[in-house]
PDB file of C-alpha atoms in Angstrom:
ATOM      1  CA  MET Q 217     -18.380  10.742  13.221  1.00 66.00           C
ATOM      2  CA  ASP Q 218     -18.309   7.170  11.914  1.00 71.00           C
ATOM      3  CA  TYR Q 219     -14.758   6.109  10.981  1.00 70.00           C
ATOM      4  CA  LYS Q 220     -16.176   4.676   7.745  1.00 73.00           C
ATOM      5  CA  LEU Q 221     -16.925   8.286   6.778  1.00 88.00           C
ATOM      6  CA  ILE Q 222     -13.742   9.819   8.206  1.00 94.00           C
ATOM      7  CA  ILE Q 223     -11.431   7.699   6.034  1.00 94.00           C
ATOM      8  CA  PRO Q 224     -13.137   8.645   2.716  1.00 94.00           C
ATOM      9  CA  LEU Q 225     -13.084  12.290   3.792  1.00 95.00           C
ATOM     10  CA  ILE Q 226      -9.336  12.123   4.468  1.00 96.00           C
ATOM     11  CA  PHE Q 227      -8.868  10.427   1.083  1.00 96.00           C
ATOM     12  CA  LEU Q 228     -10.876  13.183  -0.600  1.00 96.00           C
ATOM     13  CA  GLY Q 229      -8.821  15.789   1.260  1.00 96.00           C
ATOM     14  CA  PHE Q 230      -5.603  14.438  -0.251  1.00 96.00           C
ATOM     15  CA  ALA Q 231      -7.297  14.167  -3.651  1.00 96.00           C
ATOM     16  CA  LEU Q 232      -8.374  17.815  -3.428  1.00 96.00           C
ATOM     17  CA  ALA Q 233      -4.849  18.852  -2.441  1.00 95.00           C
ATOM     18  CA  GLU Q 234      -3.509  17.023  -5.497  1.00 95.00           C
ATOM     19  CA  ILE Q 235      -6.126  18.631  -7.741  1.00 95.00           C
ATOM     20  CA  ILE Q 236      -5.032  22.063  -6.531  1.00 94.00           C
ATOM     21  CA  SER Q 237      -1.282  21.451  -6.648  1.00 91.00           C
ATOM     22  CA  SER Q 238      -0.754  18.952  -9.479  1.00 85.00           C
ATOM     23  CA  ARG Q 239      -2.293  16.992 -12.333  1.00 85.00           C
ATOM     24  CA  PHE Q 240      -4.558  14.660 -10.387  1.00 90.00           C
ATOM     25  CA  PHE Q 241      -6.789  13.613 -13.293  1.00 92.00           C
ATOM     26  CA  SER Q 242      -3.987  13.296 -15.835  1.00 90.00           C
ATOM     27  CA  GLN Q 243      -0.805  12.045 -14.223  1.00 90.00           C
ATOM     28  CA  PRO Q 244       2.606  12.326 -15.901  1.00 85.00           C
ATOM     29  CA  ASP Q 245       3.315   9.164 -17.923  1.00 89.00           C
ATOM     30  CA  GLU Q 246      -0.203   7.877 -17.275  1.00 93.00           C
ATOM     31  CA  GLU Q 247      -1.093   4.970 -19.537  1.00 93.00           C
ATOM     32  CA  LYS Q 248      -4.376   3.923 -21.095  1.00 91.00           C
ATOM     33  CA  GLY Q 249      -6.349   1.881 -18.587  1.00 95.00           C
ATOM     34  CA  ASP Q 250      -4.676   3.267 -15.448  1.00 97.00           C
ATOM     35  CA  LYS Q 251      -7.822   5.077 -14.297  1.00 96.00           C
ATOM     36  CA  TRP Q 252      -9.954   1.963 -14.727  1.00 97.00           C
ATOM     37  CA  VAL Q 253      -7.525  -0.189 -12.772  1.00 98.00           C
ATOM     38  CA  GLU Q 254      -7.543   2.342  -9.939  1.00 98.00           C
ATOM     39  CA  ILE Q 255     -11.300   2.917  -9.899  1.00 97.00           C
ATOM     40  CA  ILE Q 256     -12.241  -0.778 -10.057  1.00 98.00           C
ATOM     41  CA  SER Q 257      -9.681  -1.955  -7.510  1.00 97.00           C
ATOM     42  CA  THR Q 258     -10.570   0.872  -5.101  1.00 97.00           C
ATOM     43  CA  LEU Q 259     -14.309   0.187  -5.274  1.00 97.00           C
ATOM     44  CA  MET Q 260     -13.811  -3.562  -4.953  1.00 97.00           C
ATOM     45  CA  LEU Q 261     -11.616  -3.307  -1.864  1.00 97.00           C
ATOM     46  CA  THR Q 262     -13.554  -0.653   0.027  1.00 95.00           C
ATOM     47  CA  GLY Q 263     -17.035  -1.793  -0.996  1.00 95.00           C
ATOM     48  CA  VAL Q 264     -16.707  -5.576  -1.175  1.00 97.00           C
ATOM     49  CA  THR Q 265     -13.438  -7.261  -0.184  1.00 97.00           C
ATOM     50  CA  GLN Q 266     -12.558  -5.549   3.090  1.00 96.00           C
ATOM     51  CA  PRO Q 267     -16.092  -5.565   4.583  1.00 96.00           C
ATOM     52  CA  PHE Q 268     -16.568  -9.189   3.505  1.00 97.00           C
ATOM     53  CA  ILE Q 269     -13.279 -10.316   5.073  1.00 98.00           C
ATOM     54  CA  LEU Q 270     -13.833  -8.508   8.371  1.00 97.00           C
ATOM     55  CA  VAL Q 271     -17.388  -9.832   8.730  1.00 97.00           C
ATOM     56  CA  SER Q 272     -16.333 -13.334   7.645  1.00 98.00           C
ATOM     57  CA  ALA Q 273     -13.402 -13.402  10.074  1.00 98.00           C
ATOM     58  CA  MET Q 274     -15.644 -12.327  12.937  1.00 98.00           C
ATOM     59  CA  TYR Q 275     -18.282 -14.904  12.016  1.00 98.00           C
ATOM     60  CA  LEU Q 276     -15.791 -17.752  11.696  1.00 98.00           C
ATOM     61  CA  SER Q 277     -14.174 -16.766  14.997  1.00 98.00           C
ATOM     62  CA  GLY Q 278     -17.574 -17.035  16.638  1.00 98.00           C
ATOM     63  CA  GLN Q 279     -18.051 -20.492  15.204  1.00 98.00           C
ATOM     64  CA  VAL Q 280     -14.606 -21.745  16.212  1.00 97.00           C
ATOM     65  CA  ALA Q 281     -14.212 -20.013  19.578  1.00 97.00           C
ATOM     66  CA  PRO Q 282     -17.579 -18.720  20.805  1.00 97.00           C
ATOM     67  CA  THR Q 283     -16.407 -18.359  24.405  1.00 97.00           C
ATOM     68  CA  TYR Q 284     -13.594 -15.952  23.464  1.00 97.00           C
ATOM     69  CA  ALA Q 285     -15.800 -13.158  22.117  1.00 97.00           C
ATOM     70  CA  GLY Q 286     -14.627  -9.885  23.677  1.00 97.00           C
ATOM     71  CA  SER Q 287     -11.951 -11.644  25.726  1.00 98.00           C
ATOM     72  CA  LEU Q 288      -9.407  -8.854  25.120  1.00 98.00           C
ATOM     73  CA  ALA Q 289     -11.828  -6.001  25.732  1.00 97.00           C
ATOM     74  CA  GLU Q 290     -10.555  -5.229  29.230  1.00 97.00           C
ATOM     75  CA  LEU Q 291      -6.909  -4.919  28.274  1.00 97.00           C
ATOM     76  CA  ALA Q 292      -5.192  -1.572  28.716  1.00 97.00           C
ATOM     77  CA  ILE Q 293      -5.300   0.673  25.649  1.00 97.00           C
ATOM     78  CA  GLY Q 294      -1.541   0.428  25.151  1.00 97.00           C
ATOM     79  CA  PHE Q 295      -1.675  -3.367  24.941  1.00 98.00           C
ATOM     80  CA  LYS Q 296      -4.567  -3.189  22.473  1.00 98.00           C
ATOM     81  CA  ILE Q 297      -2.624  -0.842  20.223  1.00 98.00           C
ATOM     82  CA  LEU Q 298       0.455  -3.076  20.416  1.00 98.00           C
ATOM     83  CA  ILE Q 299      -1.601  -6.145  19.477  1.00 98.00           C
ATOM     84  CA  LEU Q 300      -3.066  -4.330  16.463  1.00 98.00           C
ATOM     85  CA  LEU Q 301       0.345  -3.071  15.370  1.00 98.00           C
ATOM     86  CA  ILE Q 302       1.747  -6.597  15.458  1.00 98.00           C
ATOM     87  CA  GLY Q 303      -1.292  -8.503  14.223  1.00 98.00           C
ATOM     88  CA  ASP Q 304      -2.236  -6.056  11.490  1.00 98.00           C
ATOM     89  CA  ASP Q 305       0.600  -3.712  10.551  1.00 98.00           C
ATOM     90  CA  MET Q 306       3.584  -6.015  11.075  1.00 98.00           C
ATOM     91  CA  MET Q 307       1.773  -8.849   9.330  1.00 98.00           C
ATOM     92  CA  GLN Q 308       1.049  -6.517   6.411  1.00 98.00           C
ATOM     93  CA  TYR Q 309       4.758  -5.671   6.295  1.00 98.00           C
ATOM     94  CA  TRP Q 310       5.594  -9.363   5.883  1.00 98.00           C
ATOM     95  CA  TRP Q 311       2.815  -9.875   3.330  1.00 98.00           C
ATOM     96  CA  HIS Q 312       4.106  -6.887   1.377  1.00 98.00           C
ATOM     97  CA  ARG Q 313       7.660  -8.169   1.610  1.00 98.00           C
ATOM     98  CA  ALA Q 314       6.559 -11.645   0.482  1.00 98.00           C
ATOM     99  CA  SER Q 315       4.779 -10.003  -2.458  1.00 97.00           C
ATOM    100  CA  HIS Q 316       8.150  -8.738  -3.665  1.00 97.00           C
ATOM    101  CA  THR Q 317       9.815 -12.112  -3.040  1.00 96.00           C
ATOM    102  CA  PHE Q 318       7.545 -14.794  -4.501  1.00 96.00           C
ATOM    103  CA  PRO Q 319       6.557 -14.534  -8.202  1.00 95.00           C
ATOM    104  CA  PHE Q 320       2.925 -15.588  -7.691  1.00 96.00           C
ATOM    105  CA  LEU Q 321       2.333 -12.974  -5.005  1.00 97.00           C
ATOM    106  CA  TYR Q 322       4.137 -10.357  -7.069  1.00 97.00           C
ATOM    107  CA  GLY Q 323       1.713 -11.194  -9.870  1.00 96.00           C
ATOM    108  CA  LEU Q 324      -1.087 -10.128  -7.551  1.00 97.00           C
ATOM    109  CA  HIS Q 325       0.774  -7.008  -6.382  1.00 97.00           C
ATOM    110  CA  ARG Q 326       2.265  -5.859  -9.688  1.00 97.00           C
ATOM    111  CA  ALA Q 327      -0.679  -3.540 -10.459  1.00 97.00           C
ATOM    112  CA  HIS Q 328       0.220  -1.356  -7.487  1.00 98.00           C
ATOM    113  CA  HIS Q 329       3.609  -0.592  -9.028  1.00 97.00           C
ATOM    114  CA  ASN Q 330       2.407  -0.363 -12.606  1.00 96.00           C
ATOM    115  CA  GLY Q 331       1.454   3.276 -12.150  1.00 95.00           C
ATOM    116  CA  ASN Q 332       4.290   5.489 -13.339  1.00 96.00           C
ATOM    117  CA  TYR Q 333       3.532   8.116 -10.697  1.00 97.00           C
ATOM    118  CA  MET Q 334       2.911   8.710  -7.021  1.00 97.00           C
ATOM    119  CA  SER Q 335      -0.624   9.786  -6.164  1.00 97.00           C
ATOM    120  CA  ILE Q 336      -3.465   9.139  -3.741  1.00 97.00           C
ATOM    121  CA  ARG Q 337      -4.997   7.396  -6.763  1.00 97.00           C
ATOM    122  CA  ILE Q 338      -2.735   4.353  -6.364  1.00 98.00           C
ATOM    123  CA  VAL Q 339      -3.326   3.690  -2.643  1.00 98.00           C
ATOM    124  CA  TYR Q 340      -5.815   0.874  -3.267  1.00 98.00           C
ATOM    125  CA  ARG Q 341      -4.507  -0.043  -6.708  1.00 98.00           C
ATOM    126  CA  ASN Q 342      -3.936  -3.808  -6.628  1.00 97.00           C
ATOM    127  CA  ASN Q 343      -5.130  -7.041  -8.157  1.00 97.00           C
ATOM    128  CA  ILE Q 344      -8.628  -7.790  -6.847  1.00 96.00           C
ATOM    129  CA  LEU Q 345      -7.394 -11.109  -5.417  1.00 96.00           C
ATOM    130  CA  TYR Q 346      -4.459  -9.511  -3.581  1.00 97.00           C
ATOM    131  CA  TYR Q 347      -6.441  -8.162  -0.665  1.00 96.00           C
ATOM    132  CA  SER Q 348      -8.653 -11.217  -0.345  1.00 95.00           C
ATOM    133  CA  LEU Q 349      -5.554 -13.245   0.573  1.00 96.00           C
ATOM    134  CA  MET Q 350      -3.967 -10.600   2.822  1.00 97.00           C
ATOM    135  CA  PRO Q 351      -3.469 -12.219   6.263  1.00 97.00           C
ATOM    136  CA  SER Q 352      -3.585  -8.927   8.186  1.00 97.00           C
ATOM    137  CA  LEU Q 353      -7.172  -8.225   7.105  1.00 97.00           C
ATOM    138  CA  TRP Q 354      -8.329 -11.620   8.384  1.00 98.00           C
ATOM    139  CA  ILE Q 355      -6.361 -11.153  11.604  1.00 98.00           C
ATOM    140  CA  SER Q 356      -7.958  -7.741  12.101  1.00 98.00           C
ATOM    141  CA  GLY Q 357     -11.390  -9.352  11.886  1.00 98.00           C
ATOM    142  CA  VAL Q 358     -10.382 -11.877  14.541  1.00 98.00           C
ATOM    143  CA  LEU Q 359      -9.003  -9.132  16.797  1.00 98.00           C
ATOM    144  CA  ILE Q 360     -12.218  -7.144  16.464  1.00 98.00           C
ATOM    145  CA  TYR Q 361     -14.133 -10.264  17.530  1.00 98.00           C
ATOM    146  CA  LEU Q 362     -11.801 -10.642  20.518  1.00 98.00           C
ATOM    147  CA  GLY Q 363     -12.690  -7.175  21.747  1.00 98.00           C
ATOM    148  CA  LEU Q 364     -10.473  -4.611  20.022  1.00 98.00           C
ATOM    149  CA  ALA Q 365     -13.256  -2.903  18.039  1.00 96.00           C
ATOM    150  CA  ASP Q 366     -13.171   0.206  20.232  1.00 95.00           C
ATOM    151  CA  ILE Q 367      -9.480   0.805  19.451  1.00 96.00           C
ATOM    152  CA  TYR Q 368      -9.560  -0.491  15.871  1.00 97.00           C
ATOM    153  CA  ILE Q 369     -11.780   2.347  14.658  1.00 95.00           C
ATOM    154  CA  TYR Q 370      -9.160   4.903  15.773  1.00 96.00           C
ATOM    155  CA  TYR Q 371      -6.208   2.756  14.748  1.00 97.00           C
ATOM    156  CA  VAL Q 372      -7.438   2.323  11.181  1.00 97.00           C
ATOM    157  CA  VAL Q 373      -8.062   6.071  10.782  1.00 97.00           C
ATOM    158  CA  VAL Q 374      -4.486   6.827  11.851  1.00 97.00           C
ATOM    159  CA  LYS Q 375      -3.068   4.033   9.705  1.00 98.00           C
ATOM    160  CA  MET Q 376      -4.906   5.044   6.544  1.00 97.00           C
ATOM    161  CA  SER Q 377      -3.992   8.721   7.075  1.00 97.00           C
ATOM    162  CA  VAL Q 378      -0.303   7.763   7.134  1.00 98.00           C
ATOM    163  CA  ILE Q 379      -0.682   5.490   4.094  1.00 98.00           C
ATOM    164  CA  PHE Q 380      -2.565   8.174   2.143  1.00 98.00           C
ATOM    165  CA  GLY Q 381       0.131  10.700   2.975  1.00 97.00           C
ATOM    166  CA  ALA Q 382       2.927   8.312   1.990  1.00 98.00           C
ATOM    167  CA  HIS Q 383       1.434   7.683  -1.473  1.00 98.00           C
ATOM    168  CA  SER Q 384       0.253  11.200  -2.256  1.00 97.00           C
ATOM    169  CA  ASN Q 385       2.363  13.472  -4.426  1.00 95.00           C
ATOM    170  CA  VAL Q 386       1.617  16.233  -1.913  1.00 95.00           C
ATOM    171  CA  ARG Q 387       4.896  15.876  -0.071  1.00 95.00           C
ATOM    172  CA  TRP Q 388       4.060  16.847   3.495  1.00 96.00           C
ATOM    173  CA  ASP Q 389       7.597  15.916   4.595  1.00 96.00           C
ATOM    174  CA  LYS Q 390       9.254  18.466   2.304  1.00 95.00           C
ATOM    175  CA  PRO Q 391       9.523  21.214   4.997  1.00 96.00           C
ATOM    176  CA  PHE Q 392      11.210  18.732   7.342  1.00 96.00           C
ATOM    177  CA  ILE Q 393      13.750  17.911   4.650  1.00 96.00           C
ATOM    178  CA  GLU Q 394      14.408  21.508   3.588  1.00 95.00           C
ATOM    179  CA  HIS Q 395      14.748  23.105   7.038  1.00 96.00           C
ATOM    180  CA  ALA Q 396      17.741  21.952   9.042  1.00 95.00           C
ATOM    181  CA  TRP Q 397      16.232  22.916  12.389  1.00 96.00           C
ATOM    182  CA  LEU Q 398      13.449  20.341  11.813  1.00 96.00           C
ATOM    183  CA  SER Q 399      15.924  17.568  10.991  1.00 95.00           C
ATOM    184  CA  PRO Q 400      16.095  16.061  14.524  1.00 96.00           C
ATOM    185  CA  ILE Q 401      12.288  15.769  14.621  1.00 97.00           C
ATOM    186  CA  TYR Q 402      12.212  14.261  11.152  1.00 97.00           C
ATOM    187  CA  TRP Q 403      14.985  11.819  12.041  1.00 97.00           C
ATOM    188  CA  VAL Q 404      12.625  10.231  14.560  1.00 98.00           C
ATOM    189  CA  LEU Q 405       9.526  10.595  12.394  1.00 97.00           C
ATOM    190  CA  GLU Q 406      10.958   8.974   9.268  1.00 97.00           C
ATOM    191  CA  ARG Q 407      12.132   5.992  11.299  1.00 98.00           C
ATOM    192  CA  THR Q 408       8.724   5.565  12.885  1.00 98.00           C
ATOM    193  CA  ILE Q 409       6.078   5.992  10.176  1.00 98.00           C
ATOM    194  CA  SER Q 410       6.041   5.841   6.391  1.00 98.00           C
ATOM    195  CA  THR Q 411       6.688   9.228   4.807  1.00 98.00           C
ATOM    196  CA  PRO Q 412       6.409  10.399   1.187  1.00 98.00           C
ATOM    197  CA  ALA Q 413      10.197  10.147   0.769  1.00 98.00           C
ATOM    198  CA  THR Q 414      10.654   6.676   2.257  1.00 98.00           C
ATOM    199  CA  HIS Q 415       7.643   5.204   0.483  1.00 98.00           C
ATOM    200  CA  ALA Q 416       8.412   6.896  -2.822  1.00 98.00           C
ATOM    201  CA  ALA Q 417      11.721   5.010  -2.696  1.00 98.00           C
ATOM    202  CA  HIS Q 418       9.761   1.755  -2.751  1.00 98.00           C
ATOM    203  CA  HIS Q 419       7.960   2.879  -5.921  1.00 98.00           C
ATOM    204  CA  GLY Q 420      11.117   4.061  -7.685  1.00 98.00           C
ATOM    205  CA  LYS Q 421      11.543   2.599 -11.169  1.00 96.00           C
ATOM    206  CA  TYR Q 422      15.288   2.162 -11.565  1.00 96.00           C
ATOM    207  CA  ALA Q 423      17.520   0.262  -9.152  1.00 95.00           C
ATOM    208  CA  ASP Q 424      20.500   2.467 -10.038  1.00 96.00           C
ATOM    209  CA  ASP Q 425      18.609   5.576  -8.918  1.00 97.00           C
ATOM    210  CA  PRO Q 426      20.132   6.384  -5.482  1.00 97.00           C
ATOM    211  CA  ALA Q 427      16.666   7.269  -4.150  1.00 97.00           C
ATOM    212  CA  THR Q 428      15.085   3.923  -5.146  1.00 98.00           C
ATOM    213  CA  ASN Q 429      14.612   0.890  -2.905  1.00 97.00           C
ATOM    214  CA  TYR Q 430      11.881  -1.224  -4.484  1.00 95.00           C
ATOM    215  CA  LYS Q 431      13.198  -4.312  -2.694  1.00 95.00           C
ATOM    216  CA  GLY Q 432      12.691  -2.623   0.656  1.00 97.00           C
ATOM    217  CA  ASN Q 433      10.831   0.174   2.456  1.00 98.00           C
ATOM    218  CA  PHE Q 434       7.829  -2.133   2.780  1.00 98.00           C
ATOM    219  CA  GLY Q 435       6.251  -0.487   5.846  1.00 98.00           C
ATOM    220  CA  ASN Q 436       2.639   0.698   5.728  1.00 97.00           C
ATOM    221  CA  LEU Q 437       1.821   2.538   8.943  1.00 98.00           C
ATOM    222  CA  LEU Q 438       5.130   1.883  10.710  1.00 98.00           C
ATOM    223  CA  PHE Q 439       8.388   2.291   8.842  1.00 98.00           C
ATOM    224  CA  PHE Q 440       9.905   0.925  12.042  1.00 98.00           C
ATOM    225  CA  TRP Q 441       9.393  -2.628  10.716  1.00 98.00           C
ATOM    226  CA  ASP Q 442      11.886  -1.882   7.925  1.00 98.00           C
ATOM    227  CA  ILE Q 443      14.364  -0.619  10.514  1.00 98.00           C
ATOM    228  CA  LEU Q 444      13.808  -3.698  12.671  1.00 98.00           C
ATOM    229  CA  PHE Q 445      14.051  -6.250   9.850  1.00 98.00           C
ATOM    230  CA  GLY Q 446      16.806  -4.619   7.801  1.00 97.00           C
ATOM    231  CA  THR Q 447      14.963  -3.512   4.638  1.00 98.00           C
ATOM    232  CA  THR Q 448      15.344   0.242   5.003  1.00 97.00           C
ATOM    233  CA  LYS Q 449      16.839   2.924   2.805  1.00 97.00           C
ATOM    234  CA  ILE Q 450      16.589   6.564   3.860  1.00 98.00           C
ATOM    235  CA  THR Q 451      17.902   9.256   1.507  1.00 97.00           C
ATOM    236  CA  ARG Q 452      15.493  12.189   2.041  1.00 97.00           C
ATOM    237  CA  THR Q 453      15.266  12.431  -1.741  1.00 97.00           C
ATOM    238  CA  TYR Q 454      12.723  11.184  -4.293  1.00 97.00           C
ATOM    239  CA  PRO Q 455      13.205   8.870  -7.270  1.00 97.00           C
ATOM    240  CA  LYS Q 456      13.408  10.480 -10.691  1.00 96.00           C
ATOM    241  CA  GLU Q 457      10.849   8.033 -12.136  1.00 96.00           C
ATOM    242  CA  TYR Q 458       8.263   5.558 -10.828  1.00 97.00           C
ATOM    243  CA  GLY Q 459       6.988   2.225 -12.100  1.00 96.00           C
ATOM    244  CA  VAL Q 460       8.455  -1.209 -12.836  1.00 95.00           C
ATOM    245  CA  GLU Q 461      11.878  -1.807 -14.326  1.00 94.00           C
ATOM    246  CA  ASN Q 462      12.582  -4.139 -17.255  1.00 93.00           C
ATOM    247  CA  LEU Q 463       9.250  -5.973 -17.039  1.00 94.00           C
ATOM    248  CA  ALA Q 464       6.924  -6.789 -19.905  1.00 92.00           C
ATOM    249  CA  PRO Q 465       3.821  -4.576 -20.203  1.00 92.00           C
ATOM    250  CA  MET Q 466       0.672  -5.753 -18.449  1.00 94.00           C
ATOM    251  CA  SER Q 467      -2.868  -5.051 -19.622  1.00 96.00           C
ATOM    252  CA  ALA Q 468      -5.530  -3.563 -17.351  1.00 96.00           C
ATOM    253  CA  LYS Q 469      -7.475  -6.827 -17.254  1.00 96.00           C
ATOM    254  CA  ALA Q 470      -4.410  -8.801 -16.143  1.00 97.00           C
ATOM    255  CA  GLN Q 471      -3.504  -6.194 -13.551  1.00 97.00           C
ATOM    256  CA  LEU Q 472      -6.943  -6.608 -12.026  1.00 97.00           C
ATOM    257  CA  LEU Q 473      -7.527 -10.359 -12.358  1.00 97.00           C
ATOM    258  CA  TRP Q 474      -4.261 -12.207 -13.007  1.00 97.00           C
ATOM    259  CA  PRO Q 475      -3.986 -15.252 -13.107  1.00 96.00           C
ATOM    260  CA  ILE Q 476      -7.667 -15.626 -14.074  1.00 97.00           C
ATOM    261  CA  LEU Q 477      -7.148 -13.208 -16.964  1.00 96.00           C
ATOM    262  CA  GLN Q 478      -3.630 -13.311 -18.388  1.00 94.00           C
ATOM    263  CA  ASP Q 479      -1.392 -11.674 -20.959  1.00 94.00           C
ATOM    264  CA  GLU Q 480       1.110 -13.543 -23.087  1.00 90.00           C
ATOM    265  CA  THR Q 481       3.787 -12.911 -20.476  1.00 89.00           C
ATOM    266  CA  SER Q 482       3.832 -13.379 -16.725  1.00 91.00           C
ATOM    267  CA  PRO Q 483       3.748 -10.276 -14.477  1.00 93.00           C
ATOM    268  CA  ALA Q 484       7.381 -10.756 -13.447  1.00 90.00           C
ATOM    269  CA  GLU Q 485       8.795 -11.701 -16.854  1.00 90.00           C
ATOM    270  CA  GLU Q 486      11.696  -9.534 -17.961  1.00 88.00           C
ATOM    271  CA  ILE Q 487      11.568  -7.795 -21.311  1.00 78.00           C
ATOM    272  CA  THR Q 488      13.417  -9.127 -24.337  1.00 58.00           C
ATOM    273  CA  PRO Q 489      13.437  -6.840 -27.386  1.00 47.00           C
ATOM    274  CA  ALA Q 490      11.265  -9.059 -29.605  1.00 46.00           C
ATOM    275  CA  LYS Q 491       8.811  -9.994 -26.893  1.00 45.00           C
ATOM    276  CA  SER Q 492       8.605  -6.405 -25.638  1.00 44.00           C
ATOM    277  CA  LEU Q 493       7.514  -5.153 -29.062  1.00 41.00           C
ATOM    278  CA  LYS Q 494       4.997  -7.981 -29.479  1.00 44.00           C
ATOM    279  CA  THR Q 495       3.521  -7.500 -26.019  1.00 44.00           C
ATOM    280  CA  SER Q 496       3.354  -3.726 -26.369  1.00 43.00           C
ATOM    281  CA  ASN Q 497       1.415  -4.088 -29.614  1.00 40.00           C
ATOM    282  CA  ALA Q 498      -0.974  -6.586 -27.995  1.00 43.00           C
ATOM    283  CA  ALA Q 499      -1.562  -4.309 -25.001  1.00 42.00           C
ATOM    284  CA  ALA Q 500      -2.390  -1.415 -27.299  1.00 37.00           C
ATOM    285  CA  GLU Q 501      -5.097  -3.327 -29.167  1.00 40.00           C
TER     286      GLU Q 501
END
């Protein structure tokens, strides 16, 4: 089966699990406009941005280095996987980390954290411009041109399965946490890939919540990058609330197209009582 069909089917599988076990269509603390932000950003990434970047990166690689097409094709599978993990997943870790460090990049990433819930719905929820600038997508296109296409199709299925599972409110890691005899297995697992517990910590709303680590736990496929670069927090618990702390509200249009479409405040501007009331009223109009 084509991987381009497998990934949507896995996504739909998690969505169905959420429909059965929780309020998929009406999330707790869902705000007006959340569904539109998620639908538009998901369709833009999967239907336009990602295909365009991969094709563009391959085309440009052919123009710049025509003699290197397929030059990595004969490498051993292990080396190909390692190259993809470094060129794609580790680079996405650093892009994600930079997006929580530099105000402009956070402006592009803020939409992902604006949802006050964990759900498969928020996996692709981001500013439309965020993914177009993501270095790992461009690097992936170059690596495909260099001959890693045969491994990439399997790699991306595994990666997206882990990412879907880490965002979904169907907590597949709960049995590992609740049963002591599974703890040694989970000790390795939670330090290797992103799990619902470790990634939920990144989406936690309040810094004083012991389960929250929104300035860390940046890993996508591999949580190992957080271990390696010192941004990890493992509690095997889940935050009490999700979202952004002490930041002014942000309209759906600004979440999708900031800085082209803007609110009165910047995405990273902290709330003051007067401004909070004014901005909240404007967002409700």
